């Protein structure tokens, strides 16, 4: 065992059985997460719970909506501004995705569209803590990560509509969001492929500081991916290298219990993903991904560790998607009671309730935010709809950074400048 | 190949794959009056439905006179590519317990594109095995199982994801028989949708025909119709070597006419043989997968201008049926190749080389090569359409090859 210990934030118990134990955790996240992270010698205080827990992943989470005590613990650490920022960001994610569903059914967007409903606390809880220079690497379920990172709703929506004003000029689409300006570096549609890329981004941060002597460079990368992805080799390969080279990265598993129609338990020999960090010398943390304050608390410390140069952290967020895998998924395999259990734990309603009962804001203040966000989303749709499609000439642009990429013709000019370029014998 | 056709003896059990058709037969009997107006036709003629093609007097010719035999042929008339693939796997699994299906979502989800629908119920989770998302892992496991004589059918949710298993396919599957001096054969099938679907952008739209076809040790098949799908998949499963079986998502739901022979459980098509879908005199057009349908449509249009195009459905990309291609070009003296993949080092490039090597002196015009645009697939629908070959592109290229004047395409 490495110097690190496994760190478990929540016990792996069914909702029904863990109630009394929960009180022992009530200091979280104000102190508990930080203390546990900082000390490599921290006792794995919940490891006995974990080993006794069996395979019940579904039961890990608590019902934050009805568990006042639990949420109360965070009030000392979150300010009104922070809480409202989290609320606004989560609400934006939800409202944006609901609009995407409508627009997809109206034929405004195409192909595979994977929505994020239900998982907002993860994106918000992590990304709102990042600086503009920090990087985010996402998957095909990437719209909301883009929004949290600050990519304007207009640019994301226009991309989804396949318009020239989209954040990738209409060339990437739903599964391939990029924004250099916001350090959102994909948008990867293949399982696992984003993890090495994210690890490379973290590598570059360390390289710039240590080799290029950019002493102020302490940029952190956060990589988001699903439970199903944790069975892919690239995950393990990168845990190894990130730990080996102490890279400034946080691996965030959005465990929504399903990979399309494959239940996490049916696919995974050891379903507690957070436990896979310690064998590589990486702290593993499990957190209730339906509770944005808990995610935010864990995220703060994990990001800070990375920034201090203490290396990677693996965080497993237990969450749930409220819609099918993509808008084309009939979603027939998930049981209604499971769906009901998680929809009663909607992270947005939970935060709303928390904010109001802790007098951080009034109901009407939250409604003002909601109204504002709905307008932002409406505006994004109008913008996207009225934007022009990419011009025909754009088809051949951007294949290479080098404008000579398409070669130089016999006249000494770039071939791509020749208007007849596409009329060669390989006609398109 | 051991693919000879033999018919069911009377009273012999119907193989499981045929059961749906028996059910359909019964349904059909019920609506016999209506159906009896339809008549079987040669599948060569067109891909549009029968009744549209028949003249009114023909349509009524066999009114109410339909025999059981005719009904059964009529029933067999249409089948989707999805059903064709499903029945082929089903029959081969029924026939040989060494055959099993493995991949993501093939079982409980019934297949990402529902190609394996019903198979889990029939054969159980040991033989219809859902895997975690680990292409390198399960592909390698399939290869290892094949070393020991099992006959895995490995489904890639799409062939794009086979990139994560490329080492296992090329190094472990394709080369083993040779490296081991013939001791280790690898009877495995890798199958799944390949090439462009709609709106799924750069990473999900790649055609891998040329990639896999460039590798010795692999056989690469790409069906167009339901007949192709059934006959070639069954051949692939029975074949002792690794076969890459490239399907097309857009074709899954398309129905094609199939004869009773095609529905026979012993039906099998030879690997390495192309099929002439439509005979013609003036220009040869080669295509595979979805592009065969486009080429057939182009041939219809060309025929109105007096150009008679011969359409070759390649079926097998490797081995490539050089004989059929060359014989056709020697007859028509002109060649247009069509594919959705990228132009450079593509299937068309290889066909061009084959014709130049063997039939150079027969060519009356430069070879026309139609391929996808030389760019990753864009998402925006207007650009996407520009990036994949369209029927008009084929018509234009064929006319050019025949030295007919063609209106210039809009400038890039
Ligand atoms: C290499 C690869 N194989 C298969 C797929 C098809 N696929 C897309 S999403 C998905 C499930 C992923 O599940 P998970 O990692 O849990 O993420 P979630 O969708 O639940 O967010 C699969 C199998 C893919 N995109 N890439
Ligand atoms: Mg998942």
Coordinates of N, CA, C and O in Angstrom, one line a residue, chain A residues 321-427:
Chain A
X321 N -28.4 10.0 -14.5 CA -29.0 10.8 -15.6 C -30.5 10.6 -15.6 O -31.0 9.5 -15.5
X322 N -31.1 11.8 -15.7 CA -32.6 11.8 -15.7 C -33.2 11.5 -17.0 O -34.4 11.3 -17.1
X323 N -32.4 11.4 -18.1 CA -32.9 11.0 -19.4 C -32.2 9.8 -19.9 O -31.3 9.3 -19.2
X324 N -32.6 9.3 -21.1 CA -32.0 8.2 -21.7 C -30.5 8.5 -22.0 O -30.1 9.6 -21.8
X325 N -29.8 7.5 -22.4 CA -28.4 7.7 -22.7 C -28.1 8.8 -23.7 O -27.3 9.7 -23.6
X326 N -28.9 8.7 -24.8 CA -28.9 9.8 -25.8 C -30.4 10.0 -26.1 O -31.3 9.3 -25.6
X327 N -30.7 11.0 -26.9 CA -32.1 11.3 -27.2 C -32.6 10.2 -28.1 O -33.8 10.1 -28.3
X328 N -31.8 9.3 -28.6 CA -32.3 8.1 -29.4 C -32.4 6.9 -28.6 O -32.9 5.8 -29.1
X329 N -32.1 6.9 -27.3 CA -32.2 5.7 -26.4 C -33.6 5.5 -25.9 O -34.2 6.3 -25.2
X330 N -34.1 4.3 -26.2 CA -35.5 4.0 -25.6 C -35.5 3.9 -24.1 O -36.5 4.0 -23.5
X331 N -34.3 3.7 -23.5 CA -34.2 3.7 -22.0 C -35.2 2.7 -21.4 O -36.0 3.1 -20.5
X332 N -35.1 1.5 -21.8 CA -36.1 0.5 -21.3 C -35.6 -0.4 -20.2 O -36.3 -1.1 -19.6
X333 N -34.3 -0.3 -19.9 CA -33.7 -1.2 -18.9 C -33.6 -0.7 -17.5 O -33.6 -1.4 -16.5
X334 N -33.7 0.6 -17.3 CA -33.6 1.2 -16.0 C -35.0 1.1 -15.3 O -36.0 1.5 -15.9
X335 N -35.0 0.6 -14.1 CA -36.2 0.4 -13.4 C -36.9 1.7 -12.9 O -36.2 2.6 -12.4
X336 N -38.2 1.8 -13.0 CA -38.9 3.0 -12.5 C -38.6 3.4 -11.1 O -38.4 4.5 -10.8
X337 N -38.4 2.4 -10.2 CA -38.2 2.8 -8.8 C -36.8 3.4 -8.7 O -36.6 4.3 -7.9
X338 N -35.8 2.9 -9.4 CA -34.5 3.5 -9.4 C -34.6 5.0 -9.9 O -34.0 5.9 -9.3
X339 N -35.3 5.1 -11.0 CA -35.4 6.5 -11.6 C -36.1 7.4 -10.5 O -35.7 8.6 -10.4
X340 N -37.1 6.9 -9.9 CA -37.8 7.7 -8.9 C -37.0 8.1 -7.8 O -37.0 9.2 -7.3
X341 N -36.2 7.1 -7.3 CA -35.3 7.3 -6.2 C -34.4 8.5 -6.5 O -34.2 9.4 -5.7
X342 N -33.8 8.5 -7.6 CA -32.8 9.6 -8.0 C -33.5 10.9 -8.3 O -33.0 12.0 -8.0
X343 N -34.7 10.8 -9.0 CA -35.3 12.1 -9.3 C -35.8 12.8 -8.1 O -35.8 14.0 -8.0
X344 N -36.0 12.0 -7.0 CA -36.4 12.7 -5.8 C -35.2 13.4 -5.1 O -35.3 14.1 -4.2
X345 N -34.0 13.1 -5.7 CA -32.8 13.7 -5.1 C -32.2 14.7 -6.1 O -31.0 15.0 -6.1
X346 N -33.1 15.3 -6.9 CA -32.7 16.3 -7.9 C -31.7 17.3 -7.2 O -32.1 18.0 -6.3
X347 N -30.5 17.4 -7.8 CA -29.5 18.3 -7.1 C -29.9 19.8 -7.2 O -29.5 20.5 -6.3
X348 N -30.7 20.1 -8.1 CA -31.1 21.5 -8.2 C -32.1 21.9 -7.1 O -31.9 22.9 -6.4
X349 N -33.1 21.0 -7.0 CA -34.1 21.3 -5.9 C -33.4 21.3 -4.6 O -33.8 22.0 -3.7
X350 N -32.5 20.4 -4.4 CA -31.8 20.2 -3.1 C -31.1 21.5 -2.8 O -31.1 22.0 -1.7
X351 N -30.4 22.1 -3.7 CA -29.6 23.3 -3.5 C -30.6 24.5 -3.2 O -30.3 25.3 -2.3
X352 N -31.6 24.5 -4.0 CA -32.6 25.5 -3.8 C -33.1 25.5 -2.4 O -33.2 26.6 -1.7
X353 N -33.5 24.3 -1.9 CA -34.0 24.2 -0.6 C -33.0 24.7 0.4 O -33.3 25.4 1.4
X354 N -31.8 24.3 0.2 CA -30.7 24.6 1.1 C -30.5 26.1 1.2 O -30.4 26.7 2.3
X355 N -30.4 26.7 0.0 CA -30.2 28.2 0.0 C -31.3 28.9 0.7 O -31.0 29.9 1.5
X356 N -32.5 28.5 0.5 CA -33.6 29.2 1.1 C -33.6 29.0 2.7 O -33.7 29.9 3.4
X357 N -33.5 27.7 3.1 CA -33.6 27.4 4.5 C -32.4 28.0 5.2 O -32.5 28.2 6.4
X358 N -31.3 28.3 4.6 CA -30.2 28.8 5.3 C -30.0 30.3 5.0 O -29.0 30.9 5.2
X359 N -31.1 30.9 4.5 CA -31.2 32.3 4.3 C -30.1 32.9 3.5 O -29.6 34.0 3.7
X360 N -29.6 32.1 2.6 CA -28.6 32.7 1.7 C -29.2 33.5 0.6 O -28.6 34.4 0.0
X361 N -30.4 33.2 0.3 CA -31.2 34.0 -0.7 C -32.7 33.6 -0.5 O -33.0 32.6 0.0
X362 N -33.5 34.5 -1.1 CA -34.9 34.3 -1.0 C -35.4 33.5 -2.2 O -34.7 33.5 -3.2
X363 N -36.6 33.0 -2.1 CA -37.2 32.3 -3.2 C -37.3 33.2 -4.4 O -37.0 32.8 -5.6
X364 N -37.6 34.4 -4.2 CA -37.8 35.3 -5.4 C -36.5 35.7 -6.0 O -36.4 35.9 -7.2
X365 N -35.5 35.7 -5.2 CA -34.1 36.0 -5.8 C -33.7 34.8 -6.7 O -33.2 35.0 -7.8
X366 N -34.0 33.6 -6.2 CA -33.7 32.4 -7.1 C -34.6 32.5 -8.3 O -34.1 32.1 -9.4
X367 N -35.8 32.9 -8.2 CA -36.7 33.0 -9.4 C -36.2 34.0 -10.4 O -36.3 33.8 -11.6
X368 N -35.6 35.0 -9.9 CA -35.0 36.0 -10.8 C -33.9 35.4 -11.6 O -33.7 35.6 -12.8
X369 N -33.0 34.6 -10.9 CA -32.0 33.9 -11.6 C -32.5 33.0 -12.6 O -32.1 32.9 -13.8
X370 N -33.6 32.2 -12.2 CA -34.2 31.3 -13.2 C -34.7 32.0 -14.4 O -34.5 31.5 -15.6
X371 N -35.3 33.1 -14.2 CA -35.9 33.8 -15.3 C -34.8 34.3 -16.2 O -34.8 34.2 -17.4
X372 N -33.7 34.8 -15.6 CA -32.6 35.3 -16.4 C -32.0 34.2 -17.3 O -31.7 34.4 -18.4
X373 N -31.8 33.0 -16.6 CA -31.2 31.9 -17.3 C -32.1 31.5 -18.5 O -31.7 31.2 -19.6
X374 N -33.4 31.4 -18.2 CA -34.3 31.0 -19.3 C -34.2 31.9 -20.5 O -34.3 31.5 -21.6
X375 N -34.0 33.2 -20.1 CA -33.9 34.1 -21.2 C -32.5 33.9 -22.0 O -32.5 34.0 -23.2
X376 N -31.5 33.6 -21.2 CA -30.2 33.3 -21.9 C -30.4 32.1 -22.9 O -29.9 32.2 -24.0
X377 N -31.1 31.1 -22.4 CA -31.3 29.9 -23.3 C -32.1 30.3 -24.5 O -31.8 29.8 -25.6
X378 N -33.2 31.0 -24.3 CA -34.1 31.4 -25.4 C -33.2 32.2 -26.4 O -33.3 32.0 -27.6
X379 N -32.4 33.1 -25.9 CA -31.6 33.9 -26.7 C -30.6 33.1 -27.5 O -30.4 33.3 -28.7
X380 N -30.1 32.1 -26.9 CA -29.1 31.2 -27.5 C -29.8 30.5 -28.7 O -29.2 30.4 -29.8
X381 N -31.1 30.1 -28.5 CA -31.8 29.4 -29.6 C -32.0 30.4 -30.7 O -31.8 30.0 -31.9
X382 N -32.4 31.6 -30.4 CA -32.7 32.5 -31.5 C -31.4 32.8 -32.2 O -31.4 32.9 -33.5
X383 N -30.4 33.0 -31.5 CA -29.1 33.3 -32.1 C -28.7 32.1 -33.0 O -28.3 32.4 -34.2
X384 N -28.8 30.9 -32.5 CA -28.4 29.8 -33.3 C -29.2 29.6 -34.6 O -28.7 29.4 -35.7
X385 N -30.5 29.8 -34.4 CA -31.4 29.7 -35.5 C -31.2 30.7 -36.6 O -31.3 30.4 -37.8
X386 N -30.9 31.9 -36.2 CA -30.7 33.0 -37.2 C -29.3 33.0 -37.7 O -29.0 33.8 -38.6
X387 N -28.4 32.2 -37.2 CA -27.0 32.3 -37.7 C -26.9 31.5 -39.0 O -27.7 30.6 -39.3
X388 N -26.0 31.9 -39.8 CA -25.8 31.3 -41.2 C -25.1 29.9 -41.0 O -24.3 29.7 -40.1
X389 N -25.5 29.0 -41.9 CA -24.7 27.7 -41.9 C -23.3 28.0 -42.4 O -23.1 29.1 -43.0
X390 N -22.4 27.1 -42.2 CA -21.0 27.3 -42.7 C -21.1 27.4 -44.2 O -21.8 26.7 -44.9
X391 N -20.2 28.3 -44.8 CA -20.2 28.4 -46.3 C -19.6 27.1 -46.8 O -18.8 26.5 -46.2
X392 N -19.9 26.9 -48.1 CA -19.4 25.7 -48.7 C -17.8 25.6 -48.7 O -17.2 24.6 -48.5
X393 N -17.2 26.8 -48.8 CA -15.7 26.8 -48.8 C -15.1 26.3 -47.5 O -14.0 25.8 -47.5
X394 N -15.9 26.3 -46.5 CA -15.4 25.9 -45.1 C -15.1 24.4 -45.1 O -14.4 23.9 -44.2
X395 N -15.7 23.6 -46.0 CA -15.5 22.2 -46.0 C -14.1 21.8 -46.0 O -13.7 20.9 -45.3
X396 N -13.2 22.5 -46.7 CA -11.8 22.2 -46.8 C -10.9 22.9 -45.8 O -9.7 22.7 -45.8
X397 N -11.5 23.7 -45.0 CA -10.7 24.5 -44.1 C -10.4 23.7 -42.8 O -11.2 22.8 -42.5
X398 N -9.3 24.0 -42.1 CA -9.0 23.5 -40.8 C -8.6 22.0 -40.8 O -8.5 21.4 -39.7
X399 N -8.4 21.4 -41.9 CA -7.9 20.0 -41.9 C -6.5 20.0 -41.3 O -6.1 19.1 -40.6
X400 N -5.7 21.0 -41.7 CA -4.3 21.2 -41.2 C -4.2 22.6 -40.6 O -4.9 23.5 -41.1
X401 N -3.4 22.8 -39.7 CA -3.0 24.1 -39.2 C -2.3 24.8 -40.3 O -2.4 26.1 -40.6
X402 N -1.5 24.1 -41.1 CA -0.7 24.6 -42.2 C -1.6 24.8 -43.4 O -2.2 23.9 -43.9
X403 N -1.7 26.1 -43.8 CA -2.6 26.3 -45.0 C -2.1 25.6 -46.2 O -2.8 25.4 -47.2
X404 N -0.8 25.2 -46.2 CA -0.3 24.5 -47.4 C -0.6 23.0 -47.3 O -0.2 22.2 -48.1
X405 N -1.4 22.6 -46.3 CA -1.6 21.2 -46.0 C -2.2 20.5 -47.2 O -1.9 19.3 -47.4
X406 N -3.0 21.1 -48.0 CA -3.5 20.4 -49.2 C -2.5 20.4 -50.4 O -2.9 19.9 -51.4
X407 N -1.3 20.9 -50.1 CA -0.3 20.8 -51.2 C -0.3 22.0 -52.1 O -1.2 22.8 -52.1
X408 N 0.8 22.1 -52.9 CA 1.0 23.2 -53.8 C 0.8 22.7 -55.2 O 1.3 21.6 -55.6
X409 N -0.1 23.4 -55.9 CA -0.4 23.0 -57.3 C 0.7 23.3 -58.3 O 1.7 23.9 -57.9
X410 N 0.6 22.9 -59.5 CA 1.6 23.1 -60.5 C 1.9 24.6 -60.8 O 3.0 25.0 -61.2
X411 N 0.9 25.4 -60.5 CA 1.0 26.9 -60.7 C 1.7 27.5 -59.5 O 1.8 28.7 -59.4
X412 N 2.2 26.7 -58.5 CA 2.9 27.3 -57.4 C 1.9 27.8 -56.3 O 2.4 28.3 -55.3
X413 N 0.6 27.7 -56.5 CA -0.3 28.2 -55.5 C -0.8 27.0 -54.7 O -0.8 25.9 -55.1
X414 N -1.3 27.4 -53.5 CA -1.9 26.4 -52.7 C -3.1 25.7 -53.4 O -3.9 26.4 -53.9
X415 N -3.1 24.4 -53.4 CA -4.2 23.8 -54.2 C -5.6 24.1 -53.6 O -6.6 24.1 -54.2
X416 N -5.6 24.3 -52.2 CA -6.9 24.6 -51.6 C -7.5 25.9 -52.1 O -8.7 26.1 -51.9
X417 N -6.7 26.8 -52.7 CA -7.2 28.0 -53.1 C -7.9 27.9 -54.5 O -8.6 28.8 -54.9
X418 N -7.6 26.8 -55.2 CA -8.2 26.6 -56.5 C -9.6 26.3 -56.4 O -10.0 25.3 -55.7
X419 N -10.5 27.1 -57.0 CA -11.9 26.8 -56.8 C -12.4 25.5 -57.3 O -13.4 24.9 -56.9
X420 N -11.6 24.9 -58.2 CA -12.0 23.6 -58.8 C -11.4 22.5 -57.9 O -11.4 21.3 -58.4
X421 N -10.9 22.8 -56.7 CA -10.2 21.8 -56.0 C -11.0 20.5 -55.7 O -10.5 19.4 -55.8
X422 N -12.3 20.7 -55.5 CA -13.1 19.5 -55.2 C -13.5 18.8 -56.5 O -14.3 17.8 -56.4
X423 N -13.2 19.3 -57.6 CA -13.6 18.7 -58.8 C -12.5 17.8 -59.5 O -12.6 17.5 -60.6
X424 N -11.6 17.4 -58.7 CA -10.6 16.4 -59.1 C -11.2 15.1 -59.5 O -12.5 15.0 -59.4
X425 N -10.4 14.1 -59.8 CA -11.1 12.9 -60.1 C -11.8 12.3 -58.9 O -12.8 11.6 -59.0
X426 N -11.3 12.6 -57.7 CA -12.0 12.1 -56.5 C -13.0 13.1 -56.2 O -13.0 13.9 -55.2
X427 N -14.0 13.2 -57.0 CA -15.0 14.3 -56.9 C -15.9 14.1 -55.7 O -16.2 13.0 -55.3

